[in-house]
Amino acid sequence: MIERYVWDLQEVDETQVAVVGGKGAHLGGLSRIEGIRVPGGFCVTTDAFRRIMAEAPSIDDRLDQLSRLNPDDREAIRTLSAQIRRTIEGIAIPGDLAAAITRALAQLGEQAAYAVRSSATAEDLPTASFAGQQDTYLNVVGPMAILQHVSRCWASLFTERAVTYRQRNGIDHRTVHMAVVVQQMVFPHAAGILFTADPVTGNRRVATVDAGFGLGEALVSGLVNPDVFKVRHGEVVAKAIAAKQRAVHALPTGGTQEVAIDSQRQEQPALTDAQVVRLVQLGRRIEAHFGRPQDIEWCLVDDGFQIVQSRPITTLFPIPETGDQENHVYVSVGHGQMMTDPMKPLGLSVWRLTAMVPMHEAGGRLFVDVTRRLASPASRAGLLDVMGRGDPLIRDALETVLDRDDFVPSLPDAGPGGPPAGASAPIETDPAIVTELIERSQVSVAALERDIRTKTGPALFDFLLEAFEEHKRVLSDPLNLQAIMAGMEATWWLNDKLHEWLGEKNAADTLTLSAPDNVTSEMGLALLDVADVIRPQSEVVAFLQGVGYVEDAAFLDELAKLAGGTGARDAIDAYLDRYGMRCVGEIDITRPRWRERPTTLVPVILDNVRNFEPGAAERRFEEGRQKAQKKEQDVLSRLRALPDGEQKADESKRMIDRVRTFIGYREYPKYGIVSRYFVYKQALLEEAERLVQANVLPEKEDIFYLTFQELHDVVRSNEVDDQLIQQRKDAFRSYHALTPPRVLTSDGEAVTGAYRRDDVPAGALIGLPVSTGTIEGRARVILDMAEADLEAGDILVTTFTDPSWSPLFVGIAGLVTEVGGLMTHGAVIAREYGLPAVVGVEQATRLIRNGQRIRVHGTDGYVEILP
């Protein structure tokens, strides 16, 4: 039937993406909004596209070939996609389909000018805009030309850029279909783009208008710089008028051309302020209709605006839902926990259920609302101090928000949200306290392992809710908090006082080398011992070098079959018994643990086999201990030579003893948390296996896309919403493209802090000094620990390091990360091992190329890229 092939724009809305594609559906939705003018037109539906594709069976084989290509194989993609395009453009449009299109044209005016625009089904979606992936043709005149350009639009589904985009985003080429929008051409005085939220800061209250003369093509193609206007609360708050030397105009016979703009007009604004405000009002109406911020293409014709496209802005970081209209300031949890990747729903909900403070979710990440603490002067000072010591960029971002007098309300000092009670209360410098705390944690984990074994079904979830309360009780034990703070405060005291008295920066870094009871640094050294067992066994080493081909489940069993393999397996097994609950991103319970995927450790083991001699672990620890002891003697003797030297030396000695007693324990609570998490996870996966056996779930890992409560409901009812799980998978995939801000406001503004420093060389990358010393070496940019390939003297450059990265630290000479603070795990372990380290270096993994020589200034907090 004819109706299947052509629908008028007025007939469709945004629910019909499958029929008319994303652009067509949005245009149909726009045309229904009161007060919004959309140029008339029609859609050639996806049914027409499918019919054309069926005319060429050879395309099927080529799509199979295409799906097997690596997204980075540009040459093969270019060749194959060009073949597919040529095939599609060569197919004659069947008579009834051509007749349907020309009939629709006749109703609008056959000899009028039209824009012929691609409208794919995977386009202008909330999670992927696909902007610019397919083609648009402007000022097309006459039925034959329009039919030809409809064919070109179908073929543009297979441009090289569109194919690569889909491959990188995991989208099957066969699931995307192409509709085509044929729309009456408008000949504007000015055109451009309206963002209903600031695309740079994310602020939802600030709209940005880009404007130029003539058709919008001049702006989209980068031919001219636009005028830029910013509008807030109905008024223009900032504008920059560009010199617009060229414009794109339509030709009477069809097509477009560039024209020079008269020199007297070039610096005139393309819109008046009043027009800009009126345009933003229209944009707010469109935004309200679609329910999210929009990227809108507009044209100004005779002082009236026509809208030619609207799509969601997919790059904005979402805002936590609060249900109120108050202002809120949120601080990222991931930047403190060294895990800024998105978390799956089960991971998010379990972390929230076991956390010590309320947390809010957005974009697959967690945030803490600090508005009340910022509002009260007393708690504000404490919060800024703690944040500043941990991550100066967070402090600076919070101060930026506070500088806006109207955003954070002022409360009396009695407001809630001060530091945890007892955290800074005095505590004796007694190693027995640490021993007792570790024993308490071990007893609690052992009880959990014992008691959970008998729990299944709904009873397991009731038990876990009680276990989460025990989990929080262990963490909030006043003695636990006192021990953590004692080590941190002693470090701060030593750094401050020894800088004041001796002019020495970060002296505590050397004084904490090889501190006792540091479970994370022990984990790195223990893998050196594993390498000692493996190194003499050439057959085992050869097997490990090819281990990528062995399934994880079979890995240890295969190992035991080799000459010398039993000892190697036992050494790895013993290591996993102690540390197998760890992994990268371990705060997300859904991440695969080393015990579940032991081959993750193989590259690090091989690096250790290659780069170290037997007995390295013991030597490294002893060398560190002796350096710390020597530093202590040096510092104390220099202090005694000062006025009041004996008193200063005595105070410093007390603090050195204190820091060495407690700083290692700083790492233990996280180890305890992750140990408990692995027990929870194993029990939940056993429950998932029962759901798979009962045909409730297709695969165990589907539970990761449910919250804890939702999973509880599924176990009770034996019913699951498959569509919800698929939506969550799609959303999780889209969250990877988002960069989580350190500080986020309820306006949606991602507030980036800055280092206010002028003491670094020009061109240096600024960060936070966390471990003293200066080192030069080859930068190894590693984003996945399983791809480690390090040589002695390499400097590790990565996004963030949680405790699971510490086995790499024994084999490197220095550390640079994008995320981190003075007391985050990577910083603590860098100091333990004596590695110069700078953290919080914005975009370090992009600005530093793998293999470049760099110099890390761990004492002064900057990195130089060497020629």
mmCIF file of N, CA, C and O in Angstrom, residues 186-231:
data_model
loop_
_atom_site.group_PDB
_atom_site.id
_atom_site.type_symbol
_atom_site.label_atom_id
_atom_site.label_comp_id
_atom_site.label_asym_id
_atom_site.label_seq_id
_atom_site.Cartn_x
_atom_site.Cartn_y
_atom_site.Cartn_z
ATOM 1 N N VAL A 186 13.693 26.367 3.188
ATOM 2 C CA VAL A 186 13.505 27.750 3.613
ATOM 3 C C VAL A 186 14.795 28.515 3.294
ATOM 4 O O VAL A 186 15.885 27.955 3.314
ATOM 5 N N PHE A 187 14.625 29.802 2.987
ATOM 6 C CA PHE A 187 15.764 30.640 2.590
ATOM 7 C C PHE A 187 15.933 31.730 3.645
ATOM 8 O O PHE A 187 15.353 32.808 3.539
ATOM 9 N N PRO A 188 16.717 31.432 4.673
ATOM 10 C CA PRO A 188 16.718 32.307 5.842
ATOM 11 C C PRO A 188 17.652 33.509 5.717
ATOM 12 O O PRO A 188 18.652 33.469 5.003
ATOM 13 N N HIS A 189 17.306 34.541 6.484
ATOM 14 C CA HIS A 189 18.216 35.673 6.677
ATOM 15 C C HIS A 189 19.380 35.235 7.567
ATOM 16 O O HIS A 189 20.536 35.599 7.345
ATOM 17 N N ALA A 190 19.049 34.429 8.586
ATOM 18 C CA ALA A 190 20.069 33.914 9.510
ATOM 19 C C ALA A 190 19.655 32.515 9.939
ATOM 20 O O ALA A 190 18.484 32.133 9.851
ATOM 21 N N ALA A 191 20.627 31.741 10.382
ATOM 22 C CA ALA A 191 20.347 30.373 10.838
ATOM 23 C C ALA A 191 21.416 29.967 11.842
ATOM 24 O O ALA A 191 22.461 30.619 11.957
ATOM 25 N N GLY A 192 21.139 28.884 12.549
ATOM 26 C CA GLY A 192 22.134 28.430 13.516
ATOM 27 C C GLY A 192 21.600 27.338 14.414
ATOM 28 O O GLY A 192 20.660 26.618 14.054
ATOM 29 N N ILE A 193 22.212 27.259 15.572
ATOM 30 C CA ILE A 193 21.913 26.169 16.516
ATOM 31 C C ILE A 193 21.610 26.777 17.879
ATOM 32 O O ILE A 193 22.277 27.727 18.316
ATOM 33 N N LEU A 194 20.626 26.222 18.528
ATOM 34 C CA LEU A 194 20.271 26.596 19.900
ATOM 35 C C LEU A 194 20.455 25.376 20.787
ATOM 36 O O LEU A 194 19.891 24.314 20.510
ATOM 37 N N PHE A 195 21.260 25.512 21.819
ATOM 38 C CA PHE A 195 21.380 24.474 22.848
ATOM 39 C C PHE A 195 20.591 24.961 24.060
ATOM 40 O O PHE A 195 20.892 26.041 24.598
ATOM 41 N N THR A 196 19.616 24.184 24.503
ATOM 42 C CA THR A 196 18.804 24.648 25.641
ATOM 43 C C THR A 196 19.519 24.431 26.978
ATOM 44 O O THR A 196 18.992 24.803 28.023
ATOM 45 N N ALA A 197 20.685 23.824 26.948
ATOM 46 C CA ALA A 197 21.577 23.772 28.116
ATOM 47 C C ALA A 197 22.970 24.108 27.597
ATOM 48 O O ALA A 197 23.298 23.830 26.439
ATOM 49 N N ASP A 198 23.785 24.719 28.457
ATOM 50 C CA ASP A 198 25.142 25.082 28.037
ATOM 51 C C ASP A 198 25.928 23.814 27.726
ATOM 52 O O ASP A 198 26.152 22.983 28.611
ATOM 53 N N PRO A 199 26.326 23.603 26.448
ATOM 54 C CA PRO A 199 26.970 22.329 26.090
ATOM 55 C C PRO A 199 28.358 22.165 26.702
ATOM 56 O O PRO A 199 28.887 21.064 26.743
ATOM 57 N N VAL A 200 28.969 23.263 27.178
ATOM 58 C CA VAL A 200 30.311 23.181 27.758
ATOM 59 C C VAL A 200 30.233 22.884 29.258
ATOM 60 O O VAL A 200 30.858 21.939 29.752
ATOM 61 N N THR A 201 29.445 23.677 30.001
ATOM 62 C CA THR A 201 29.384 23.490 31.462
ATOM 63 C C THR A 201 28.283 22.526 31.879
ATOM 64 O O THR A 201 28.304 22.007 32.996
ATOM 65 N N GLY A 202 27.290 22.310 31.002
ATOM 66 C CA GLY A 202 26.167 21.450 31.362
ATOM 67 C C GLY A 202 25.056 22.184 32.080
ATOM 68 O O GLY A 202 24.033 21.570 32.417
ATOM 69 N N ASN A 203 25.207 23.484 32.335
ATOM 70 C CA ASN A 203 24.206 24.226 33.111
ATOM 71 C C ASN A 203 22.880 24.270 32.352
ATOM 72 O O ASN A 203 22.787 24.821 31.253
ATOM 73 N N ARG A 204 21.833 23.673 32.956
ATOM 74 C CA ARG A 204 20.522 23.592 32.292
ATOM 75 C C ARG A 204 19.788 24.939 32.294
ATOM 76 O O ARG A 204 18.817 25.097 31.565
ATOM 77 N N ARG A 205 20.226 25.886 33.099
ATOM 78 C CA ARG A 205 19.546 27.194 33.155
ATOM 79 C C ARG A 205 20.121 28.195 32.149
ATOM 80 O O ARG A 205 19.589 29.278 31.978
ATOM 81 N N VAL A 206 21.225 27.826 31.518
ATOM 82 C CA VAL A 206 21.862 28.711 30.539
ATOM 83 C C VAL A 206 21.686 28.105 29.150
ATOM 84 O O VAL A 206 22.096 26.974 28.896
ATOM 85 N N ALA A 207 21.036 28.860 28.253
ATOM 86 C CA ALA A 207 20.899 28.427 26.860
ATOM 87 C C ALA A 207 21.979 29.124 26.027
ATOM 88 O O ALA A 207 22.358 30.263 26.313
ATOM 89 N N THR A 208 22.464 28.428 25.005
ATOM 90 C CA THR A 208 23.490 28.986 24.125
ATOM 91 C C THR A 208 22.958 29.013 22.700
ATOM 92 O O THR A 208 22.430 28.005 22.215
ATOM 93 N N VAL A 209 23.083 30.173 22.041
ATOM 94 C CA VAL A 209 22.645 30.323 20.651
ATOM 95 C C VAL A 209 23.868 30.630 19.785
ATOM 96 O O VAL A 209 24.602 31.583 20.057
ATOM 97 N N ASP A 210 24.090 29.806 18.749
ATOM 98 C CA ASP A 210 25.100 30.077 17.723
ATOM 99 C C ASP A 210 24.360 30.571 16.489
ATOM 100 O O ASP A 210 23.377 29.929 16.059
ATOM 101 N N ALA A 211 24.798 31.700 15.907
ATOM 102 C CA ALA A 211 24.052 32.291 14.794
ATOM 103 C C ALA A 211 25.004 32.803 13.719
ATOM 104 O O ALA A 211 26.085 33.316 14.009
ATOM 105 N N GLY A 212 24.568 32.663 12.447
ATOM 106 C CA GLY A 212 25.318 33.206 11.319
ATOM 107 C C GLY A 212 24.350 33.621 10.220
ATOM 108 O O GLY A 212 23.161 33.298 10.286
ATOM 109 N N PHE A 213 24.837 34.287 9.194
ATOM 110 C CA PHE A 213 23.984 34.706 8.080
ATOM 111 C C PHE A 213 23.774 33.545 7.118
ATOM 112 O O PHE A 213 24.615 32.656 6.984
ATOM 113 N N GLY A 214 22.610 33.568 6.430
ATOM 114 C CA GLY A 214 22.333 32.573 5.395
ATOM 115 C C GLY A 214 21.964 31.220 5.990
ATOM 116 O O GLY A 214 21.446 31.119 7.099
ATOM 117 N N LEU A 215 22.259 30.162 5.232
ATOM 118 C CA LEU A 215 21.925 28.806 5.670
ATOM 119 C C LEU A 215 22.844 28.359 6.807
ATOM 120 O O LEU A 215 24.017 28.757 6.866
ATOM 121 N N GLY A 216 22.314 27.486 7.661
ATOM 122 C CA GLY A 216 23.093 26.994 8.801
ATOM 123 C C GLY A 216 24.274 26.140 8.405
ATOM 124 O O GLY A 216 25.160 25.866 9.226
ATOM 125 N N GLU A 217 24.330 25.733 7.131
ATOM 126 C CA GLU A 217 25.414 24.876 6.648
ATOM 127 C C GLU A 217 26.779 25.523 6.876
ATOM 128 O O GLU A 217 27.778 24.845 7.109
ATOM 129 N N ALA A 218 26.835 26.866 6.824
ATOM 130 C CA ALA A 218 28.114 27.569 7.001
ATOM 131 C C ALA A 218 28.676 27.336 8.398
ATOM 132 O O ALA A 218 29.884 27.234 8.587
ATOM 133 N N LEU A 219 27.780 27.241 9.402
ATOM 134 C CA LEU A 219 28.231 27.007 10.779
ATOM 135 C C LEU A 219 28.584 25.544 10.976
ATOM 136 O O LEU A 219 29.632 25.215 11.542
ATOM 137 N N VAL A 220 27.695 24.660 10.493
ATOM 138 C CA VAL A 220 27.893 23.221 10.709
ATOM 139 C C VAL A 220 29.191 22.751 10.056
ATOM 140 O O VAL A 220 29.928 21.939 10.613
ATOM 141 N N SER A 221 29.509 23.302 8.887
ATOM 142 C CA SER A 221 30.709 22.865 8.163
ATOM 143 C C SER A 221 31.971 23.552 8.661
ATOM 144 O O SER A 221 33.067 23.235 8.215
ATOM 145 N N GLY A 222 31.813 24.538 9.571
ATOM 146 C CA GLY A 222 32.990 25.233 10.095
ATOM 147 C C GLY A 222 33.519 26.310 9.168
ATOM 148 O O GLY A 222 34.642 26.781 9.330
ATOM 149 N N LEU A 223 32.689 26.718 8.185
ATOM 150 C CA LEU A 223 33.117 27.745 7.230
ATOM 151 C C LEU A 223 33.321 29.094 7.924
ATOM 152 O O LEU A 223 34.217 29.861 7.579
ATOM 153 N N VAL A 224 32.469 29.394 8.891
ATOM 154 C CA VAL A 224 32.595 30.662 9.640
ATOM 155 C C VAL A 224 32.447 30.398 11.131
ATOM 156 O O VAL A 224 31.837 29.409 11.545
ATOM 157 N N ASN A 225 32.993 31.305 11.927
ATOM 158 C CA ASN A 225 32.731 31.283 13.365
ATOM 159 C C ASN A 225 31.393 31.968 13.623
ATOM 160 O O ASN A 225 31.106 33.012 13.045
ATOM 161 N N PRO A 226 30.568 31.407 14.472
ATOM 162 C CA PRO A 226 29.257 31.997 14.710
ATOM 163 C C PRO A 226 29.304 33.124 15.748
ATOM 164 O O PRO A 226 30.242 33.218 16.536
ATOM 165 N N ASP A 227 28.264 33.945 15.746
ATOM 166 C CA ASP A 227 27.979 34.767 16.917
ATOM 167 C C ASP A 227 27.507 33.809 18.013
ATOM 168 O O ASP A 227 26.776 32.840 17.727
ATOM 169 N N VAL A 228 27.918 34.055 19.247
ATOM 170 C CA VAL A 228 27.499 33.187 20.357
ATOM 171 C C VAL A 228 26.822 34.043 21.427
ATOM 172 O O VAL A 228 27.396 35.038 21.889
ATOM 173 N N PHE A 229 25.601 33.667 21.778
ATOM 174 C CA PHE A 229 24.835 34.357 22.817
ATOM 175 C C PHE A 229 24.536 33.377 23.939
ATOM 176 O O PHE A 229 24.207 32.212 23.688
ATOM 177 N N LYS A 230 24.633 33.852 25.173
ATOM 178 C CA LYS A 230 24.218 33.035 26.317
ATOM 179 C C LYS A 230 23.044 33.724 27.004
ATOM 180 O O LYS A 230 23.083 34.942 27.251
ATOM 181 N N VAL A 231 22.002 32.941 27.292
ATOM 182 C CA VAL A 231 20.763 33.482 27.858
ATOM 183 C C VAL A 231 20.447 32.762 29.155
ATOM 184 O O VAL A 231 20.472 31.523 29.212
#
